[in-house]
CSV table of C-alpha atoms in Angstrom, one decimal:
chain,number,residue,atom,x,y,z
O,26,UNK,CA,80.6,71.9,101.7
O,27,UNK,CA,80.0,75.6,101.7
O,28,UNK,CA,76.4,76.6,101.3
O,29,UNK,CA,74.7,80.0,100.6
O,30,UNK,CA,76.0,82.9,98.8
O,31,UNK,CA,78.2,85.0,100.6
O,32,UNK,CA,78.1,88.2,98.4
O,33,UNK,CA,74.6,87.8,96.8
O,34,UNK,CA,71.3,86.1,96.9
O,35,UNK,CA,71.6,82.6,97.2
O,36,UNK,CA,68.8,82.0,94.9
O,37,UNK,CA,71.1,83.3,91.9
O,38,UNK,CA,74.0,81.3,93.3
O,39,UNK,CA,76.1,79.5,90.5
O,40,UNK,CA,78.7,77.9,92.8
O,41,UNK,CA,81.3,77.0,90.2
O,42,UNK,CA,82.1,80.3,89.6
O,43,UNK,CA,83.4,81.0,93.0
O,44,UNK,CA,85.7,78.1,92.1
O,45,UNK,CA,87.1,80.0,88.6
O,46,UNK,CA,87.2,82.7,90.7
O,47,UNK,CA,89.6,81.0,93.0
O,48,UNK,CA,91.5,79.6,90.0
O,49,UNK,CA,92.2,83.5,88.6
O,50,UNK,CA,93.2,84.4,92.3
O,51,UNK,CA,95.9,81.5,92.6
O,52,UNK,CA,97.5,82.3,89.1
O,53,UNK,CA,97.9,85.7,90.3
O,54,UNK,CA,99.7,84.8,93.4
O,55,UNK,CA,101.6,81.5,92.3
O,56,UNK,CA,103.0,84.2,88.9
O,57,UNK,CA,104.1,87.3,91.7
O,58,UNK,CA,105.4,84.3,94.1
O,59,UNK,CA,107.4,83.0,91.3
O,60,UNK,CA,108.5,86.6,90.0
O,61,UNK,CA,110.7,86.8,92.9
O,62,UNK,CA,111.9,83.1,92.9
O,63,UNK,CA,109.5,81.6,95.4
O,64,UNK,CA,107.8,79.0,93.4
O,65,UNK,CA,104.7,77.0,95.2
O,66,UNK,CA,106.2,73.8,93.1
O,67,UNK,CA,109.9,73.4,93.2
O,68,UNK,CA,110.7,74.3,89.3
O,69,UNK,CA,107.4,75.4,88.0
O,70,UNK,CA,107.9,78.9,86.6
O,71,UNK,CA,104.6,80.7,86.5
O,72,UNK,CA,105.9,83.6,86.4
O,73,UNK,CA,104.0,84.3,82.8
O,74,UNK,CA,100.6,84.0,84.9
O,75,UNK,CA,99.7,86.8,86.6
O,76,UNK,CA,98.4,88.9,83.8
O,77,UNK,CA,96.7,85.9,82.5
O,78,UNK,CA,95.0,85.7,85.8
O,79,UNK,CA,93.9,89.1,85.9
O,80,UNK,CA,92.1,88.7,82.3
O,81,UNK,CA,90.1,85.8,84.0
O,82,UNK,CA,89.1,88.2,86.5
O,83,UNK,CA,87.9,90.6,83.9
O,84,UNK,CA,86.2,87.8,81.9
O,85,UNK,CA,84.3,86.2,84.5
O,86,UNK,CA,83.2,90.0,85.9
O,87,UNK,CA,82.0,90.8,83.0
O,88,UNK,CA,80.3,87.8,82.6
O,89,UNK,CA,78.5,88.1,85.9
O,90,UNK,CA,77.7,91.3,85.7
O,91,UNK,CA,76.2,91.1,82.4
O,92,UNK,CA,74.0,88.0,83.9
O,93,UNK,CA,72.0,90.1,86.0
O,94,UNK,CA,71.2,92.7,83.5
O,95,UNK,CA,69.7,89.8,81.0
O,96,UNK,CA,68.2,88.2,83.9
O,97,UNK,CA,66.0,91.1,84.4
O,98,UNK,CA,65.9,92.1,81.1
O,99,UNK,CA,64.7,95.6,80.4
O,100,UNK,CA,63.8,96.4,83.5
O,101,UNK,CA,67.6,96.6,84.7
O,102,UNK,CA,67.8,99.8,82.8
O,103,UNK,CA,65.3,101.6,84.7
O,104,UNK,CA,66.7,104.7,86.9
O,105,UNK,CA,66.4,102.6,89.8
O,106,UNK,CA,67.9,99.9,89.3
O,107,UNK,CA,70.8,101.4,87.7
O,108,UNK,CA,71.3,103.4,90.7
O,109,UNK,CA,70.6,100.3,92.6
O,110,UNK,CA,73.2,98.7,90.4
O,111,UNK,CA,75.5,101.7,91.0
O,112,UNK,CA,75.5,101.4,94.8
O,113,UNK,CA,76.1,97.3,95.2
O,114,UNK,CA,79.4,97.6,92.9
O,115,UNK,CA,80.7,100.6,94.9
O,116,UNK,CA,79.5,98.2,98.5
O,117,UNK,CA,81.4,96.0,96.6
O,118,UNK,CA,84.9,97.3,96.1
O,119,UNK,CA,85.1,100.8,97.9
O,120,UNK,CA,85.5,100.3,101.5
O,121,UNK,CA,88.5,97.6,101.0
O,122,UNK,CA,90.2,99.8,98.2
O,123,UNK,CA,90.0,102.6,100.3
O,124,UNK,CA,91.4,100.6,103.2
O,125,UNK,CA,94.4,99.7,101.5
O,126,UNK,CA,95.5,103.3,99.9
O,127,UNK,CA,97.2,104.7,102.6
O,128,UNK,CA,99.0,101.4,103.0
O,129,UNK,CA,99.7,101.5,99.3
O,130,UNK,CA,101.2,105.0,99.2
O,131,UNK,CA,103.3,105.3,102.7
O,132,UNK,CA,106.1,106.2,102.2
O,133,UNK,CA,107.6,103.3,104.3
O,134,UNK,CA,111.3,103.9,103.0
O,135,UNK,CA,111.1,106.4,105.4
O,136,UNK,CA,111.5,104.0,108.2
O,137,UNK,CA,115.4,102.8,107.7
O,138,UNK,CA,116.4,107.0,107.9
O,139,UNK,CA,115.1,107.1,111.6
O,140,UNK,CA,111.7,108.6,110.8
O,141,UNK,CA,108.2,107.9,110.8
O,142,UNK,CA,106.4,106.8,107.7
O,143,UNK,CA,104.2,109.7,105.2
O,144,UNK,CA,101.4,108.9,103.6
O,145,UNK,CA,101.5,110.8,100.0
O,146,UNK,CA,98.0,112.0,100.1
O,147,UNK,CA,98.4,113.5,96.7
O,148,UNK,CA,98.6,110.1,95.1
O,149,UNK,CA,96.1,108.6,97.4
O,150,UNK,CA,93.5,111.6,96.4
O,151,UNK,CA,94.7,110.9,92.3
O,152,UNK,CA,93.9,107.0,93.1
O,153,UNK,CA,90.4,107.7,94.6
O,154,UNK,CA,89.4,109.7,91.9
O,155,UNK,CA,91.1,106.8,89.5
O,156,UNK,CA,93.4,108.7,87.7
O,157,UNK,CA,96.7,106.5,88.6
O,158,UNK,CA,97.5,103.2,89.9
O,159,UNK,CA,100.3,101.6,91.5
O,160,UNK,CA,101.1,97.8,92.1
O,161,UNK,CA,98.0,95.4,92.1
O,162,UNK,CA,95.6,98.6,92.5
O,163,UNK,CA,95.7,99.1,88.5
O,164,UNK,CA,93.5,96.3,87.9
O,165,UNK,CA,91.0,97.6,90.1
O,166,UNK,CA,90.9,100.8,88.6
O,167,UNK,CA,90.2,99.4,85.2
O,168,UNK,CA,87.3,97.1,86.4
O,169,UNK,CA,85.6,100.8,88.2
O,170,UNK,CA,85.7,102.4,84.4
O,171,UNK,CA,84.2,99.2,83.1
O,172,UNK,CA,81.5,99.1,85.5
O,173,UNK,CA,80.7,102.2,83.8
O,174,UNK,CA,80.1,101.2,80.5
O,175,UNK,CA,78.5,98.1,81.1
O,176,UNK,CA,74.9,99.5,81.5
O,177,UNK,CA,75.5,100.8,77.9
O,178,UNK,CA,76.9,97.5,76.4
O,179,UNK,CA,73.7,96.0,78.0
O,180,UNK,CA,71.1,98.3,77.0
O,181,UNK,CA,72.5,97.9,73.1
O,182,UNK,CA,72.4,94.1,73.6
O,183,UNK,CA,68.9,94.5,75.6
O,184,UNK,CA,67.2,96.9,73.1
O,185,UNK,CA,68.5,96.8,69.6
O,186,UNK,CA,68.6,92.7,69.3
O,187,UNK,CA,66.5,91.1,71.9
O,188,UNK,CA,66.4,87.6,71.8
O,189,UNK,CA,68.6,87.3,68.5
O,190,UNK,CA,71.3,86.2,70.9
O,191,UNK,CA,73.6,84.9,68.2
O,192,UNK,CA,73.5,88.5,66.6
O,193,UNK,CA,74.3,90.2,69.7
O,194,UNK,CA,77.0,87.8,71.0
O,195,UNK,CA,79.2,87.8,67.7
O,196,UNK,CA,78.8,91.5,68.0
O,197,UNK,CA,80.0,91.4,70.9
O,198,UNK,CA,83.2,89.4,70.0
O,199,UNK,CA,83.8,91.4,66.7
O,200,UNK,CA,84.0,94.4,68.8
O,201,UNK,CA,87.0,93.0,71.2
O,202,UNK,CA,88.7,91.9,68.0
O,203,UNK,CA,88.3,95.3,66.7
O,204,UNK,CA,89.5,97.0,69.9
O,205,UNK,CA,92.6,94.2,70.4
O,206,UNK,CA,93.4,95.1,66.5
O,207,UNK,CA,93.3,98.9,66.8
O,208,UNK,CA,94.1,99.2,70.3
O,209,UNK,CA,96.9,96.7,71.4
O,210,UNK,CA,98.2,96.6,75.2
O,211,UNK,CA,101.6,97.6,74.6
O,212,UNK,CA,104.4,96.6,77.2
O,213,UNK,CA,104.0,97.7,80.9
O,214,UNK,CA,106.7,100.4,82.0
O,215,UNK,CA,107.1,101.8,85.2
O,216,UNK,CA,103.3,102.9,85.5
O,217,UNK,CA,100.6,100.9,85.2
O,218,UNK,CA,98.1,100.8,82.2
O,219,UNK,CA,95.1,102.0,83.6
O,220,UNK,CA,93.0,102.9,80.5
O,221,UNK,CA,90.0,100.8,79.8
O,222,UNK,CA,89.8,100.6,76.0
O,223,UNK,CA,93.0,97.9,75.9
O,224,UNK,CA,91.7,95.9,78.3
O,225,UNK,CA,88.0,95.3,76.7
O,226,UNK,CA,89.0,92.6,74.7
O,227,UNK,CA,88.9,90.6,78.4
O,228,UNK,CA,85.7,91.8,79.3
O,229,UNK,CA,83.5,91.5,76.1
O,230,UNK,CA,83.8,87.8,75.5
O,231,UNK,CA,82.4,87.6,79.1
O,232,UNK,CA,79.2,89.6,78.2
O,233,UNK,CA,78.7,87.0,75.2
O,234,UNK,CA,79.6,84.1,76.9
O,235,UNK,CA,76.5,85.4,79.5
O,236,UNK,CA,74.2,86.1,76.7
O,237,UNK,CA,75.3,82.4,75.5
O,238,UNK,CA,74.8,80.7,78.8
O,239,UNK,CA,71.2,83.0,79.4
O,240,UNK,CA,69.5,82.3,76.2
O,241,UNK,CA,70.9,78.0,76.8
O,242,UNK,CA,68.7,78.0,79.9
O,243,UNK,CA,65.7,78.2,78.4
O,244,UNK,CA,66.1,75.2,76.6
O,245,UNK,CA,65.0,71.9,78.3
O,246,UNK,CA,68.4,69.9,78.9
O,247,UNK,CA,67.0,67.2,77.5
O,248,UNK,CA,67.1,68.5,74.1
O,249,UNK,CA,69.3,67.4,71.1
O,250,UNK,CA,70.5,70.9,71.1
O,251,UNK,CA,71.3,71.4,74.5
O,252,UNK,CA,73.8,68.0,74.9
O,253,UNK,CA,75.4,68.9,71.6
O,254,UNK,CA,76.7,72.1,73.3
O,255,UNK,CA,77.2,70.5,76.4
O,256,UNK,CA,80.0,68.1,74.3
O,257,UNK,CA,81.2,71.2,72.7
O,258,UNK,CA,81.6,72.9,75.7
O,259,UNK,CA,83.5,70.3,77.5
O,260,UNK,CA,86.1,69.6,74.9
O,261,UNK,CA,86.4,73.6,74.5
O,262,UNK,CA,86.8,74.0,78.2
O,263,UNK,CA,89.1,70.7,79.1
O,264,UNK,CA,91.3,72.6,76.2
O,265,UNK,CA,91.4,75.8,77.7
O,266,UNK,CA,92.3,74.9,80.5
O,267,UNK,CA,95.3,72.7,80.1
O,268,UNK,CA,96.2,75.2,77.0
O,269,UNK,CA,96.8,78.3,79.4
O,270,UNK,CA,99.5,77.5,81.1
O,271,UNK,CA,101.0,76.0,78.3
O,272,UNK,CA,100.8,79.1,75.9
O,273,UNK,CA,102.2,81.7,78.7
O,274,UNK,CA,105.1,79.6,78.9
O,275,UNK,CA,105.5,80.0,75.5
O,276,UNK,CA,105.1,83.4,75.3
O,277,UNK,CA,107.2,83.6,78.6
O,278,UNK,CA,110.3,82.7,76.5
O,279,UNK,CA,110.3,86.1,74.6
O,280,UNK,CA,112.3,88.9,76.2
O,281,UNK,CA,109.0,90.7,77.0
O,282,UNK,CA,106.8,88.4,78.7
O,283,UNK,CA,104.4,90.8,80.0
O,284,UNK,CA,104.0,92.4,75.9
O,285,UNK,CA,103.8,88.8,74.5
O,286,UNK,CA,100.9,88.0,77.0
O,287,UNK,CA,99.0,91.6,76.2
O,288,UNK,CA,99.8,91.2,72.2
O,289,UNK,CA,97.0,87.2,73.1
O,290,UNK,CA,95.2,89.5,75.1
O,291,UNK,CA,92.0,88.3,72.9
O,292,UNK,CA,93.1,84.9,73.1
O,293,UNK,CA,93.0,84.7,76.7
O,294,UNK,CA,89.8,86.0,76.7
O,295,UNK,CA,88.3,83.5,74.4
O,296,UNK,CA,89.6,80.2,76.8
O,297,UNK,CA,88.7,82.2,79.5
O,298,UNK,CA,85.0,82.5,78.5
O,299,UNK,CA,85.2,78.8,77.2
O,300,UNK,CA,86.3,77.6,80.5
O,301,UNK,CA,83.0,79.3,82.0
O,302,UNK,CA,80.7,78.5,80.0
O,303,UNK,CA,82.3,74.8,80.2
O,304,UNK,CA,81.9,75.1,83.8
O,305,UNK,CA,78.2,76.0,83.6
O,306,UNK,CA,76.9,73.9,80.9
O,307,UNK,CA,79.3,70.8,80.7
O,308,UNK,CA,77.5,68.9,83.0
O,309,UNK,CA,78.4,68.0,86.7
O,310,UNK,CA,82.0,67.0,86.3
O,311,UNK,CA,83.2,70.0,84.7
O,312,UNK,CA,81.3,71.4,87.6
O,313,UNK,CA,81.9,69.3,90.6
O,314,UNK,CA,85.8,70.3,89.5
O,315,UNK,CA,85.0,74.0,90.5
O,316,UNK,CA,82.3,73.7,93.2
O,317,UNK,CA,85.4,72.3,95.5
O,318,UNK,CA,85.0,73.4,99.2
O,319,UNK,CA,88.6,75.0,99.2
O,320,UNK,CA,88.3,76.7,95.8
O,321,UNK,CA,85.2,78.2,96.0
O,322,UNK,CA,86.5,79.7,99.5
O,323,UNK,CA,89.5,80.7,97.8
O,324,UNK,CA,87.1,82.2,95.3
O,325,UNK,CA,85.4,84.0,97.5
O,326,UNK,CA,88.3,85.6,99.4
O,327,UNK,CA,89.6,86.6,96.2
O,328,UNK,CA,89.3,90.7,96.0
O,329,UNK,CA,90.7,90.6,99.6
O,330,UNK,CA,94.0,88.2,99.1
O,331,UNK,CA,94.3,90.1,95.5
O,332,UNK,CA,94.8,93.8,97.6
O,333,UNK,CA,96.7,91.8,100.8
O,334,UNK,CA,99.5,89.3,99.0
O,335,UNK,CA,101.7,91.9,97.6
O,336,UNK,CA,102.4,93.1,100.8
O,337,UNK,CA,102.7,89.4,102.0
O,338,UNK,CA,105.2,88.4,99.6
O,339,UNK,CA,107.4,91.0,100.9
O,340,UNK,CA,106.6,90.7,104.7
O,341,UNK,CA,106.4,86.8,105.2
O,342,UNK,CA,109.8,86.0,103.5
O,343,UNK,CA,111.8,88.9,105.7
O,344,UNK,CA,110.0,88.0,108.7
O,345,UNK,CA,111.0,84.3,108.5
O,346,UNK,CA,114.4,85.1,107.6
O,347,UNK,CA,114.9,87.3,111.0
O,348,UNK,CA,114.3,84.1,112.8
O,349,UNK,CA,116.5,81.6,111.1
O,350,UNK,CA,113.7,79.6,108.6
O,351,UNK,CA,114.6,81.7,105.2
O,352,UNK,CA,113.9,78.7,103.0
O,353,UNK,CA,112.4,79.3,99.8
O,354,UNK,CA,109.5,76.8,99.7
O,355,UNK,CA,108.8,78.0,103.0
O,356,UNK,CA,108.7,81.3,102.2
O,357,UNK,CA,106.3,80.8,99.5
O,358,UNK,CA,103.7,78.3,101.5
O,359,UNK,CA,104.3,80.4,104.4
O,360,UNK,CA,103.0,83.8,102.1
O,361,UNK,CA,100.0,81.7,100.5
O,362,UNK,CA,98.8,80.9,104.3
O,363,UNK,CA,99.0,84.4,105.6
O,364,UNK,CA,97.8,86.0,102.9
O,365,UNK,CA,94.5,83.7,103.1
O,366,UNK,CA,94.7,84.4,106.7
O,367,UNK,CA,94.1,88.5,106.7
O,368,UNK,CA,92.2,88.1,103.3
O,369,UNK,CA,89.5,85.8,105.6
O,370,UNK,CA,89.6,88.4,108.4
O,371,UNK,CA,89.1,90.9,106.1
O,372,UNK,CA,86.3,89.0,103.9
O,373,UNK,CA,84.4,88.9,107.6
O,374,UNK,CA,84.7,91.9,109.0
O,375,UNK,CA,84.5,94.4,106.2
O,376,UNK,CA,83.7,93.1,102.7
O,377,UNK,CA,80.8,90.6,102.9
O,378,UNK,CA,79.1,93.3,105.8
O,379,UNK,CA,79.1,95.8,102.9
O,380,UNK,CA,78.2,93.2,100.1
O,381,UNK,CA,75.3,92.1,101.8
O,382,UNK,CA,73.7,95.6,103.2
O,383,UNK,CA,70.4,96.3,101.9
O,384,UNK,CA,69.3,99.1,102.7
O,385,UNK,CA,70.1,100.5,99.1
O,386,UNK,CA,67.2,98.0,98.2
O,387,UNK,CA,65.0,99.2,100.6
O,388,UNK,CA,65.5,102.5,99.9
O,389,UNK,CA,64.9,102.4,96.0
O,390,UNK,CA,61.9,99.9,96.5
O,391,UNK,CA,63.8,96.9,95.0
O,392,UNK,CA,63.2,93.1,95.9
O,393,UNK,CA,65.8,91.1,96.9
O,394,UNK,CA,68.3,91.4,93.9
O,395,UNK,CA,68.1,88.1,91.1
O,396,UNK,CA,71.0,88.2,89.7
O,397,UNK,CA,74.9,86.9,90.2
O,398,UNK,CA,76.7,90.1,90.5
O,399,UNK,CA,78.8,89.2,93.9
């Protein structure tokens, strides 16, 4: 069993979360595995996943995020901790997204006409500054602008209705119906969509499934209440979860998968945000189901396989075929491994140093941080 938090205070660690986590990240890779025929099952398409996964991400962010504001209530929106706030989510995704830029944009083509590999340091400089996105790097882009807004989605929630949580989570959700109605993802071209407004229909369901779960605390467990929405949250979560894959393959059969999934982008938002409030409130099975050793690891290495498996899908398969073992199941287990393999090196050496430095803290004057935001 895996103890501690390994990206925040462990006295805010909610381990099941690392395990969704880890569900998001193996849609993701088991969709672009299958998008070029290497699928981890022998005839399971999931093809239909990946953006799917990617709103999970989104929705559990947001939801995490938005914990650690209402956790400290007002106080989060002091100068200080906003700064302090500022700095753990650029620990948090800079130094690997910076890493992987010049790998993203060398020109590697390069290579096969006898010369050395360019880096195009114009689009590098454009990605830094997040005005384009190429490959997986779109999604992180999008999460960056969010992070920006999210101090002023919590300060409205915060100041203007307190502890009328059932006011400030349904205005929450009529807000990401509004922006899903007036601003619908269209179809993905050759560039990635890297604007935040489509993509808040993912995110605001998180922020009012955290208001939900934050204001359920402070009731005792015992109460009538409290196992009423435990049932509900079950059944709502059991159903999400078997639903998902089930309705992207429906939507897969269209001629424009990716559109069909962004036209439900609300929809996957709402079983997203039921499966984690399911896994926080349904009592230890739903639970114990996400607090797995492996998945919570796999959880955990998430933002570092997420950069590291496009590359591996590519790399793994070629290299095997050189030496004779080009078999397609192989290929695809052989991909999972290695990418799990760098992302852990990577996890050690770079991103959990950063995610745990405090010498932001110590330098603002802030205790040791209570809130989930790893």
């Amino acid at each position: 069993m895996i103890h501690g938090r390994h990206l925040s205070d462990q006295a805010a660690q909610i381990d099941a979360l690392d395990g969704i986590r880890g569900l998001a990240v193996l849609y993701v890779l088991a969709a672009h595995l299958s998008q070029v025929r290497l699928n981890l099952i022998p005839g399971l398409d999931l093809s239909h996943m990946g953006q799917a996964g990617v709103y999970l991400f989104f929705t559990l962010s947001a939801f995490l995020l938005m914990m650690g504001f209402l956790r400290q209530g007002a106080q989060s929106l002091e100068w200080r901790h906003l700064v302090y706030y500022a700095i753990r989510r650029v620990l948090r995704i800079a130094p690997l997204y910076i890493l992987f830029l010049p790998i993203a944009y060398a020109e590697v083509y390069r290579l096969r006409q006898g010369e050395m590999p360019r880096i195009d340091t114009g689009k590098m400089l454009q990605a830094l500054t997040l005005q384009r996105a190429d490959g997986v790097n779109w999604s992180v882009v999008v999460e960056v602008k969010f992070y920006v807004i999210l101090p002023l989605i919590a300060a409205c929630c915060l100041l203007l209705f307190g502890k009328r949580t059932v006011a400030a989570a349904v205005m929450l959700i009529a807000l990401a119906v509004g922006v899903a109605i007036m601003v619908p993802l269209p179809a993905r071209g050759t560039a990635p969509i890297i604007a935040l407004w489509p993509y808040l229909p993912p995110f605001l369901p998180g922020c009012a499934a955290a208001i939900v779960f934050h204001r359920a605390g402070a009731h005792p467990p015992e109460a009538r209440a409290a196992r009423l929405a435990r049932g509900a949250a079950v059944v709502i979560g059991i159903v999400a979860l078997v639903l998902a894959p089930l309705i992207a393959s429906m939507l897969a059969v269209s001629d424009s998968p990716e559109r069909a999934v962004g036209r439900w982008v609300f929809s996957w938002s709402v079983l997203w945000a039921a499966l984690i409030v399911t896994a926080l409130l349904g009592g230890k099975w739903p639970r114990r189901l996400f607090e797995m050793s492996w998945l919570r690891r796999v959880g955990q290495l998430s933002f570092s396989s997420y950069l590291v498996h496009a590359y591996m899908i590519t790399a793994v398969p070629l290299g095997l075929a050189a030496v004779g073992l080009g078999y397609p199941l192989l290929e695809a287990w052989a991909t999972v491994a290695v990418t799990f393999a760098i992302a852990e090196i990577m996890f050690r050496s770079i991103e959990r140093p950063f995610a745990r430095s405090r010498w932001a803290a110590r330098m603002l004057g802030i205790g040791p941080a209570r809130n989930v935001t790893g």
